[in-house]
Structures are given as C-alpha cells and as structure tokens.
CSV table of N, CA, C and O in Angstrom, one decimal:
chain,number,residue,atom,x,y,z
M,1,THR,N,113.8,123.3,111.6
M,1,THR,CA,114.6,123.9,110.6
M,1,THR,C,113.7,125.0,109.9
M,1,THR,O,114.2,126.1,109.7
M,2,ARG,N,112.5,124.6,109.5
M,2,ARG,CA,111.6,125.6,108.9
M,2,ARG,C,111.4,126.8,109.8
M,2,ARG,O,111.4,128.0,109.3
M,3,ALA,N,111.1,126.6,111.0
M,3,ALA,CA,110.8,127.7,111.9
M,3,ALA,C,112.1,128.5,112.1
M,3,ALA,O,112.0,129.8,112.2
M,4,ARG,N,113.2,127.9,112.3
M,4,ARG,CA,114.5,128.6,112.4
M,4,ARG,C,114.7,129.5,111.2
M,4,ARG,O,115.1,130.7,111.3
M,5,GLU,N,114.5,129.0,110.0
M,5,GLU,CA,114.7,129.8,108.8
M,5,GLU,C,113.7,131.0,108.8
M,5,GLU,O,114.1,132.1,108.4
M,6,LEU,N,112.5,130.8,109.2
M,6,LEU,CA,111.5,131.9,109.2
M,6,LEU,C,111.9,133.0,110.2
M,6,LEU,O,111.9,134.2,109.9
M,7,VAL,N,112.4,132.6,111.4
M,7,VAL,CA,112.8,133.6,112.4
M,7,VAL,C,114.0,134.3,111.9
M,7,VAL,O,114.2,135.5,112.0
M,8,ASP,N,115.0,133.6,111.4
M,8,ASP,CA,116.3,134.2,110.9
M,8,ASP,C,116.1,135.1,109.8
M,8,ASP,O,116.8,136.1,109.6
M,9,ALA,N,115.1,134.9,108.9
M,9,ALA,CA,114.8,135.7,107.7
M,9,ALA,C,114.0,136.9,108.0
M,9,ALA,O,113.8,137.8,107.2
M,10,SER,N,113.5,137.1,109.3
M,10,SER,CA,112.6,138.2,109.6
M,10,SER,C,113.2,139.1,110.6
M,10,SER,O,114.0,138.7,111.5
M,11,SER,N,113.0,140.4,110.5
M,11,SER,CA,113.4,141.4,111.5
M,11,SER,C,112.4,142.5,111.5
M,11,SER,O,111.7,142.7,110.5
M,12,GLY,N,112.5,143.3,112.5
M,12,GLY,CA,111.6,144.5,112.6
M,12,GLY,C,110.1,144.1,112.5
M,12,GLY,O,109.6,143.3,113.1
M,13,ALA,N,109.5,144.9,111.5
M,13,ALA,CA,108.1,144.7,111.3
M,13,ALA,C,107.7,143.3,110.8
M,13,ALA,O,106.7,142.8,111.1
M,14,TRP,N,108.6,142.7,110.0
M,14,TRP,CA,108.4,141.4,109.5
M,14,TRP,C,108.4,140.4,110.6
M,14,TRP,O,107.6,139.4,110.6
M,15,PHE,N,109.3,140.5,111.6
M,15,PHE,CA,109.3,139.6,112.8
M,15,PHE,C,108.0,139.8,113.6
M,15,PHE,O,107.4,138.8,114.0
M,16,LEU,N,107.5,141.0,113.7
M,16,LEU,CA,106.2,141.3,114.4
M,16,LEU,C,105.1,140.6,113.7
M,16,LEU,O,104.2,140.0,114.3
M,17,LEU,N,105.1,140.7,112.4
M,17,LEU,CA,104.0,140.1,111.6
M,17,LEU,C,104.1,138.5,111.7
M,17,LEU,O,103.1,137.9,111.9
M,18,LEU,N,105.3,138.0,111.7
M,18,LEU,CA,105.5,136.6,111.9
M,18,LEU,C,104.9,136.1,113.3
M,18,LEU,O,104.2,135.1,113.4
M,19,VAL,N,105.2,136.9,114.3
M,19,VAL,CA,104.7,136.6,115.7
M,19,VAL,C,103.2,136.6,115.7
M,19,VAL,O,102.5,135.7,116.2
M,20,VAL,N,102.6,137.6,115.0
M,20,VAL,CA,101.1,137.7,115.0
M,20,VAL,C,100.5,136.5,114.3
M,20,VAL,O,99.6,135.9,114.7
M,21,ILE,N,101.1,136.1,113.2
M,21,ILE,CA,100.6,135.0,112.4
M,21,ILE,C,100.8,133.7,113.2
M,21,ILE,O,99.8,132.9,113.3
M,22,VAL,N,102.0,133.4,113.7
M,22,VAL,CA,102.3,132.2,114.3
M,22,VAL,C,101.7,132.0,115.7
M,22,VAL,O,101.2,130.9,116.1
M,23,VAL,N,101.7,133.1,116.5
M,23,VAL,CA,101.2,133.0,117.9
M,23,VAL,C,99.7,133.3,118.0
M,23,VAL,O,99.1,132.8,118.9
M,24,ILE,N,99.1,134.1,117.1
M,24,ILE,CA,97.7,134.4,117.2
M,24,ILE,C,96.9,133.7,116.1
M,24,ILE,O,96.0,133.0,116.3
M,25,GLY,N,97.3,134.0,114.8
M,25,GLY,CA,96.5,133.6,113.7
M,25,GLY,C,96.4,132.0,113.5
M,25,GLY,O,95.3,131.5,113.4
M,26,ALA,N,97.6,131.4,113.5
M,26,ALA,CA,97.6,129.9,113.3
M,26,ALA,C,96.8,129.2,114.4
M,26,ALA,O,96.0,128.3,114.1
M,27,PRO,N,97.0,129.5,115.7
M,27,PRO,CA,96.2,128.8,116.7
M,27,PRO,C,94.7,129.0,116.6
M,27,PRO,O,93.9,128.1,116.8
M,28,LEU,N,94.3,130.2,116.3
M,28,LEU,CA,92.9,130.5,116.1
M,28,LEU,C,92.3,129.7,115.0
M,28,LEU,O,91.2,129.0,115.2
M,29,VAL,N,92.9,129.7,113.8
M,29,VAL,CA,92.4,129.0,112.7
M,29,VAL,C,92.5,127.5,112.9
M,29,VAL,O,91.5,126.7,112.6
M,30,GLU,N,93.7,127.0,113.3
M,30,GLU,CA,93.9,125.6,113.4
M,30,GLU,C,93.0,124.9,114.5
M,30,GLU,O,92.4,123.9,114.3
M,31,GLU,N,92.8,125.6,115.6
M,31,GLU,CA,91.9,125.1,116.6
M,31,GLU,C,90.4,125.1,116.2
M,31,GLU,O,89.7,124.2,116.5
M,32,ALA,N,90.0,126.1,115.5
M,32,ALA,CA,88.7,126.2,115.0
M,32,ALA,C,88.4,125.0,114.0
M,32,ALA,O,87.4,124.4,114.1
M,33,VAL,N,89.4,124.7,113.2
M,33,VAL,CA,89.2,123.7,112.2
M,33,VAL,C,89.4,122.3,112.8
M,33,VAL,O,88.5,121.4,112.7
M,34,TYR,N,90.5,122.0,113.5
M,34,TYR,CA,90.8,120.7,114.0
M,34,TYR,C,90.0,120.3,115.2
M,34,TYR,O,89.4,119.2,115.2
M,35,ARG,N,90.0,121.2,116.2
M,35,ARG,CA,89.2,120.8,117.4
M,35,ARG,C,87.7,121.2,117.2
M,35,ARG,O,86.8,120.3,117.4
M,36,GLY,N,87.4,122.4,116.8
M,36,GLY,CA,86.0,122.8,116.7
M,36,GLY,C,85.2,122.1,115.7
M,36,GLY,O,84.2,121.5,115.9
M,37,LEU,N,85.7,122.1,114.4
M,37,LEU,CA,85.0,121.4,113.3
M,37,LEU,C,85.2,119.9,113.3
M,37,LEU,O,84.2,119.2,113.4
M,38,LEU,N,86.4,119.5,113.1
M,38,LEU,CA,86.7,118.0,112.9
M,38,LEU,C,86.4,117.2,114.2
M,38,LEU,O,85.7,116.2,114.1
M,39,GLN,N,87.1,117.6,115.3
M,39,GLN,CA,86.9,116.8,116.5
M,39,GLN,C,85.5,116.9,117.0
M,39,GLN,O,84.9,115.9,117.4
M,40,GLY,N,84.9,118.1,116.9
M,40,GLY,CA,83.5,118.3,117.3
M,40,GLY,C,82.5,117.5,116.5
M,40,GLY,O,81.6,116.9,117.1
M,41,SER,N,82.8,117.3,115.2
M,41,SER,CA,81.9,116.5,114.4
M,41,SER,C,82.1,115.0,114.6
M,41,SER,O,81.2,114.3,114.7
M,42,LEU,N,83.4,114.6,114.7
M,42,LEU,CA,83.7,113.2,114.9
M,42,LEU,C,83.2,112.7,116.2
M,42,LEU,O,82.8,111.5,116.3
M,43,ARG,N,83.2,113.5,117.2
M,43,ARG,CA,82.8,113.0,118.6
M,43,ARG,C,81.3,112.7,118.6
M,43,ARG,O,80.9,112.0,119.6
M,44,ARG,N,80.6,113.2,117.7
M,44,ARG,CA,79.1,112.9,117.6
M,44,ARG,C,78.9,111.5,117.1
M,44,ARG,O,77.8,110.9,117.4
M,45,SER,N,79.8,110.9,116.4
M,45,SER,CA,79.6,109.6,115.8
M,45,SER,C,80.6,108.5,116.3
M,45,SER,O,80.6,107.4,115.9
M,46,ALA,N,81.6,109.0,117.1
M,46,ALA,CA,82.6,108.0,117.6
M,46,ALA,C,82.9,108.4,119.1
M,46,ALA,O,82.6,109.4,119.5
M,47,PRO,N,83.5,107.4,119.8
M,47,PRO,CA,83.9,107.7,121.2
M,47,PRO,C,84.8,108.9,121.2
M,47,PRO,O,85.6,109.1,120.3
M,48,PRO,N,84.8,109.7,122.3
M,48,PRO,CA,85.7,110.9,122.4
M,48,PRO,C,87.1,110.6,122.2
M,48,PRO,O,87.8,111.3,121.5
M,49,TRP,N,87.6,109.4,122.7
M,49,TRP,CA,89.1,109.2,122.5
M,49,TRP,C,89.4,108.9,121.0
M,49,TRP,O,90.5,109.2,120.6
M,50,VAL,N,88.5,108.3,120.3
M,50,VAL,CA,88.7,108.1,118.9
M,50,VAL,C,88.8,109.5,118.1
M,50,VAL,O,89.7,109.7,117.3
M,51,ALA,N,87.9,110.4,118.5
M,51,ALA,CA,88.0,111.7,117.9
M,51,ALA,C,89.3,112.4,118.2
M,51,ALA,O,89.9,113.0,117.3
M,52,VAL,N,89.7,112.3,119.4
M,52,VAL,CA,91.0,112.9,119.8
M,52,VAL,C,92.2,112.4,119.0
M,52,VAL,O,93.0,113.1,118.4
M,53,VAL,N,92.3,111.0,118.9
M,53,VAL,CA,93.4,110.4,118.2
M,53,VAL,C,93.4,110.6,116.7
M,53,VAL,O,94.4,110.9,116.1
M,54,VAL,N,92.2,110.5,116.1
M,54,VAL,CA,92.1,110.7,114.7
M,54,VAL,C,92.5,112.1,114.3
M,54,VAL,O,93.2,112.3,113.3
M,55,VAL,N,91.9,113.1,115.0
M,55,VAL,CA,92.2,114.5,114.7
M,55,VAL,C,93.6,114.8,115.0
M,55,VAL,O,94.3,115.6,114.2
M,56,ALA,N,94.2,114.2,116.0
M,56,ALA,CA,95.6,114.5,116.3
M,56,ALA,C,96.5,113.9,115.2
M,56,ALA,O,97.5,114.6,114.7
M,57,ALA,N,96.2,112.8,114.6
M,57,ALA,CA,96.9,112.2,113.5
M,57,ALA,C,96.8,113.1,112.3
M,57,ALA,O,97.8,113.3,111.5
M,58,LEU,N,95.6,113.6,112.0
M,58,LEU,CA,95.4,114.5,110.9
M,58,LEU,C,96.2,115.8,111.1
M,58,LEU,O,96.9,116.3,110.1
M,59,PHE,N,96.2,116.4,112.3
M,59,PHE,CA,97.0,117.6,112.6
M,59,PHE,C,98.4,117.4,112.3
M,59,PHE,O,99.1,118.2,111.7
M,60,ALA,N,99.0,116.3,112.8
M,60,ALA,CA,100.4,116.0,112.6
M,60,ALA,C,100.7,115.7,111.2
M,60,ALA,O,101.7,116.2,110.7
M,61,GLY,N,99.9,115.0,110.5
M,61,GLY,CA,100.1,114.7,109.1
M,61,GLY,C,100.1,115.9,108.1
M,61,GLY,O,100.8,116.0,107.2
M,62,VAL,N,99.2,116.8,108.4
M,62,VAL,CA,99.1,118.0,107.6
M,62,VAL,C,100.3,118.9,107.6
M,62,VAL,O,100.5,119.7,106.7
M,63,HIS,N,101.1,118.8,108.6
M,63,HIS,CA,102.3,119.6,108.7
M,63,HIS,C,103.5,119.1,107.8
M,63,HIS,O,104.5,119.8,107.7
M,64,PHE,N,103.3,118.0,107.2
M,64,PHE,CA,104.2,117.4,106.2
M,64,PHE,C,105.6,117.3,106.6
M,64,PHE,O,106.5,117.6,105.8
M,65,SER,N,105.9,117.0,107.8
M,65,SER,CA,107.3,116.8,108.3
M,65,SER,C,107.4,115.5,109.1
M,65,SER,O,106.9,115.5,110.2
M,66,VAL,N,108.0,114.5,108.5
M,66,VAL,CA,108.1,113.2,109.2
M,66,VAL,C,108.8,113.3,110.5
M,66,VAL,O,108.4,112.7,111.5
M,67,VAL,N,109.8,114.2,110.5
M,67,VAL,CA,110.6,114.4,111.8
M,67,VAL,C,109.8,115.0,112.9
M,67,VAL,O,110.0,114.6,114.0
M,68,GLU,N,108.9,115.9,112.5
M,68,GLU,CA,108.1,116.6,113.5
M,68,GLU,C,106.8,115.9,113.9
M,68,GLU,O,106.2,116.2,114.9
M,69,MET,N,106.5,114.9,113.1
M,69,MET,CA,105.2,114.2,113.3
M,69,MET,C,105.0,113.6,114.7
M,69,MET,O,103.9,113.9,115.3
M,70,PRO,N,105.9,112.9,115.3
M,70,PRO,CA,105.7,112.4,116.7
M,70,PRO,C,105.4,113.5,117.7
M,70,PRO,O,104.4,113.4,118.5
M,71,GLY,N,106.2,114.6,117.7
M,71,GLY,CA,106.0,115.7,118.6
M,71,GLY,C,104.6,116.4,118.3
M,71,GLY,O,103.9,116.8,119.3
M,72,LEU,N,104.3,116.6,117.1
M,72,LEU,CA,103.1,117.3,116.7
M,72,LEU,C,101.9,116.4,117.1
M,72,LEU,O,100.8,116.9,117.5
M,73,PHE,N,102.0,115.1,116.9
M,73,PHE,CA,100.9,114.2,117.3
M,73,PHE,C,100.7,114.3,118.8
M,73,PHE,O,99.6,114.4,119.3
M,74,ALA,N,101.8,114.2,119.6
M,74,ALA,CA,101.7,114.3,121.1
M,74,ALA,C,101.0,115.6,121.5
M,74,ALA,O,100.2,115.7,122.3
M,75,PHE,N,101.5,116.7,120.8
M,75,PHE,CA,101.0,118.0,121.1
M,75,PHE,C,99.5,118.1,120.8
M,75,PHE,O,98.7,118.6,121.6
M,76,ALA,N,99.1,117.6,119.6
M,76,ALA,CA,97.7,117.6,119.2
M,76,ALA,C,96.8,116.7,120.1
M,76,ALA,O,95.7,117.0,120.3
M,77,LEU,N,97.4,115.6,120.7
M,77,LEU,CA,96.6,114.9,121.7
M,77,LEU,C,96.3,115.7,122.9
M,77,LEU,O,95.2,115.7,123.4
M,78,VAL,N,97.3,116.5,123.3
M,78,VAL,CA,97.1,117.4,124.5
M,78,VAL,C,96.0,118.4,124.1
M,78,VAL,O,95.1,118.6,124.9
M,79,LEU,N,96.1,119.0,122.9
M,79,LEU,CA,95.0,120.0,122.5
M,79,LEU,C,93.7,119.3,122.4
M,79,LEU,O,92.7,119.9,122.8
M,80,GLY,N,93.6,118.1,121.9
M,80,GLY,CA,92.4,117.4,121.8
M,80,GLY,C,91.7,117.1,123.1
M,80,GLY,O,90.5,117.2,123.3
M,81,ILE,N,92.6,116.7,124.1
M,81,ILE,CA,92.1,116.4,125.4
M,81,ILE,C,91.6,117.7,126.1
M,81,ILE,O,90.6,117.7,126.8
M,82,CYS,N,92.3,118.8,125.9
M,82,CYS,CA,91.9,120.1,126.4
M,82,CYS,C,90.5,120.4,125.9
M,82,CYS,O,89.6,120.9,126.6
M,83,PHE,N,90.3,120.2,124.6
M,83,PHE,CA,89.0,120.5,124.0
M,83,PHE,C,87.9,119.6,124.6
M,83,PHE,O,86.8,120.0,124.9
M,84,ALA,N,88.2,118.3,124.6
M,84,ALA,CA,87.3,117.3,125.1
M,84,ALA,C,86.9,117.6,126.6
M,84,ALA,O,85.7,117.5,127.0
M,85,ARG,N,87.9,117.9,127.4
M,85,ARG,CA,87.6,118.1,128.8
M,85,ARG,C,86.9,119.5,129.1
M,85,ARG,O,86.1,119.6,130.0
M,86,SER,N,87.2,120.5,128.3
M,86,SER,CA,86.7,121.8,128.6
M,86,SER,C,85.4,122.1,127.8
M,86,SER,O,84.7,123.1,128.1
M,87,ALA,N,85.2,121.3,126.8
M,87,ALA,CA,84.0,121.4,125.9
M,87,ALA,C,84.0,122.8,125.3
M,87,ALA,O,82.9,123.4,125.0
M,88,GLY,N,85.1,123.4,125.0
M,88,GLY,CA,85.2,124.7,124.3
M,88,GLY,C,86.6,124.8,123.7
M,88,GLY,O,87.5,124.1,123.9
M,89,LEU,N,86.7,125.9,122.9
M,89,LEU,CA,87.9,126.1,122.2
M,89,LEU,C,88.9,127.0,122.9
M,89,LEU,O,90.1,127.1,122.5
M,90,ALA,N,88.5,127.7,124.0
M,90,ALA,CA,89.4,128.6,124.7
M,90,ALA,C,90.7,128.0,125.2
M,90,ALA,O,91.8,128.5,124.9
M,91,LEU,N,90.6,126.8,125.9
M,91,LEU,CA,91.7,126.2,126.4
M,91,LEU,C,92.7,125.7,125.4
M,91,LEU,O,93.9,126.0,125.4
M,92,PRO,N,92.3,125.0,124.3
M,92,PRO,CA,93.2,124.5,123.3
M,92,PRO,C,93.8,125.7,122.5
M,92,PRO,O,95.0,125.7,122.2
M,93,ILE,N,93.1,126.8,122.3
M,93,ILE,CA,93.6,128.0,121.7
M,93,ILE,C,94.7,128.6,122.5
M,93,ILE,O,95.8,128.9,122.0
M,94,VAL,N,94.5,128.8,123.8
M,94,VAL,CA,95.5,129.4,124.7
M,94,VAL,C,96.8,128.5,124.8
M,94,VAL,O,97.9,128.9,124.7
M,95,ALA,N,96.5,127.2,124.9
M,95,ALA,CA,97.7,126.2,124.9
M,95,ALA,C,98.5,126.3,123.6
M,95,ALA,O,99.7,126.3,123.7
M,96,HIS,N,97.8,126.3,122.5
M,96,HIS,CA,98.5,126.4,121.2
M,96,HIS,C,99.2,127.7,121.1
M,96,HIS,O,100.4,127.7,120.6
M,97,MET,N,98.6,128.8,121.5
M,97,MET,CA,99.3,130.1,121.5
M,97,MET,C,100.6,130.1,122.4
M,97,MET,O,101.6,130.6,122.0
M,98,ALA,N,100.5,129.5,123.5
M,98,ALA,CA,101.6,129.4,124.4
M,98,ALA,C,102.7,128.5,123.8
M,98,ALA,O,103.9,128.9,123.9
M,99,PHE,N,102.4,127.4,123.2
M,99,PHE,CA,103.3,126.5,122.6
M,99,PHE,C,104.1,127.3,121.4
M,99,PHE,O,105.3,127.3,121.4
M,100,ASN,N,103.3,127.9,120.5
M,100,ASN,CA,103.9,128.6,119.4
M,100,ASN,C,104.7,129.8,119.9
M,100,ASN,O,105.8,130.1,119.4
M,101,GLY,N,104.2,130.5,120.9
M,101,GLY,CA,104.9,131.7,121.4
M,101,GLY,C,106.2,131.3,122.0
M,101,GLY,O,107.3,132.0,121.8
M,102,THR,N,106.2,130.2,122.8
M,102,THR,CA,107.5,129.7,123.4
M,102,THR,C,108.5,129.4,122.3
M,102,THR,O,109.7,129.7,122.4
M,103,ALA,N,108.0,128.7,121.3
M,103,ALA,CA,109.0,128.3,120.2
M,103,ALA,C,109.6,129.6,119.5
M,103,ALA,O,110.8,129.6,119.3
M,104,ILE,N,108.8,130.6,119.2
M,104,ILE,CA,109.2,131.8,118.6
M,104,ILE,C,110.3,132.5,119.5
M,104,ILE,O,111.3,132.9,119.0
M,105,VAL,N,109.9,132.6,120.8
M,105,VAL,CA,110.9,133.3,121.7
M,105,VAL,C,112.2,132.5,121.8
M,105,VAL,O,113.3,133.1,121.7
M,106,LEU,N,112.1,131.2,121.9
M,106,LEU,CA,113.3,130.4,122.0
M,106,LEU,C,114.2,130.5,120.8
M,106,LEU,O,115.4,130.6,120.8
M,107,LEU,N,113.5,130.5,119.6
M,107,LEU,CA,114.3,130.6,118.4
M,107,LEU,C,114.9,132.0,118.2
M,107,LEU,O,116.0,132.1,117.7
M,108,ALA,N,114.2,133.0,118.7
M,108,ALA,CA,114.7,134.4,118.5
M,108,ALA,C,115.9,134.6,119.5
M,108,ALA,O,116.8,135.3,119.2
M,109,VAL,N,115.8,134.0,120.7
M,109,VAL,CA,116.8,134.2,121.7
M,109,VAL,C,118.0,133.3,121.5
M,109,VAL,O,119.2,133.8,121.7
M,110,LEU,N,117.8,132.1,121.2
M,110,LEU,CA,118.9,131.1,121.0
M,110,LEU,C,119.3,131.0,119.6
M,110,LEU,O,119.0,130.1,118.8
M,111,GLU,N,120.1,132.0,119.2
M,111,GLU,CA,120.6,131.9,117.8
M,111,GLU,C,121.8,131.1,117.8
M,111,GLU,O,122.5,130.6,117.2
C-alpha cells in the first residue's frame, strides 16, 4: 500500500527521483548497513547462519509493517546468503536493486 501510494503520487521528474532513490539509493545504503556492517560484524562472533538470520530479522523489523515482515524476512535471508556466499556486497546490492526495480515497474504498469 505504501509503495502504491508513492508511485501513484509521483509523475515526471518526481517519478524519476523515486526510481533513483528506491532502485539505486536504498539498496546501496541498506546493503552497506545490514550486510556490510551488521552481518559482517556479527559473523566474526557468531556462526554465519546466525548472522544471516539475525540481520534478516532486523531488516524486516525496521520496515515497520507487520503484513510485509514475512516477505521482507525471506528476502533479507536471500540477501544475507548472497553476502555470505560471495563475501562481498555486489551480489546483494544487485539483487536488492532488481527486487526494488521490479516492484516499481509492476506498480507503475499495473494500475
């Protein structure tokens, strides 16, 4: 609902700005914080799977939407595994960009 309202309320340059923020900005910042900083730090003191699960729970909880939490948690697990397996931020950033980009396109097309 929140995403639908944002897309519906924007047009022209505002829609382009929304795309830049949601598809580029948010994934870069969120992956640097959640996977790079938090998961990277936690995996030094806990098993890798614990780091993935704990950070995924934080990621889902921070979005403050009970309805979206299960999906965000599952998505964050995927991002955490991407980070753990690739030992870098590129793969989770690209996956996050693709996820957000797909959502924006679908919301824009399916009115």
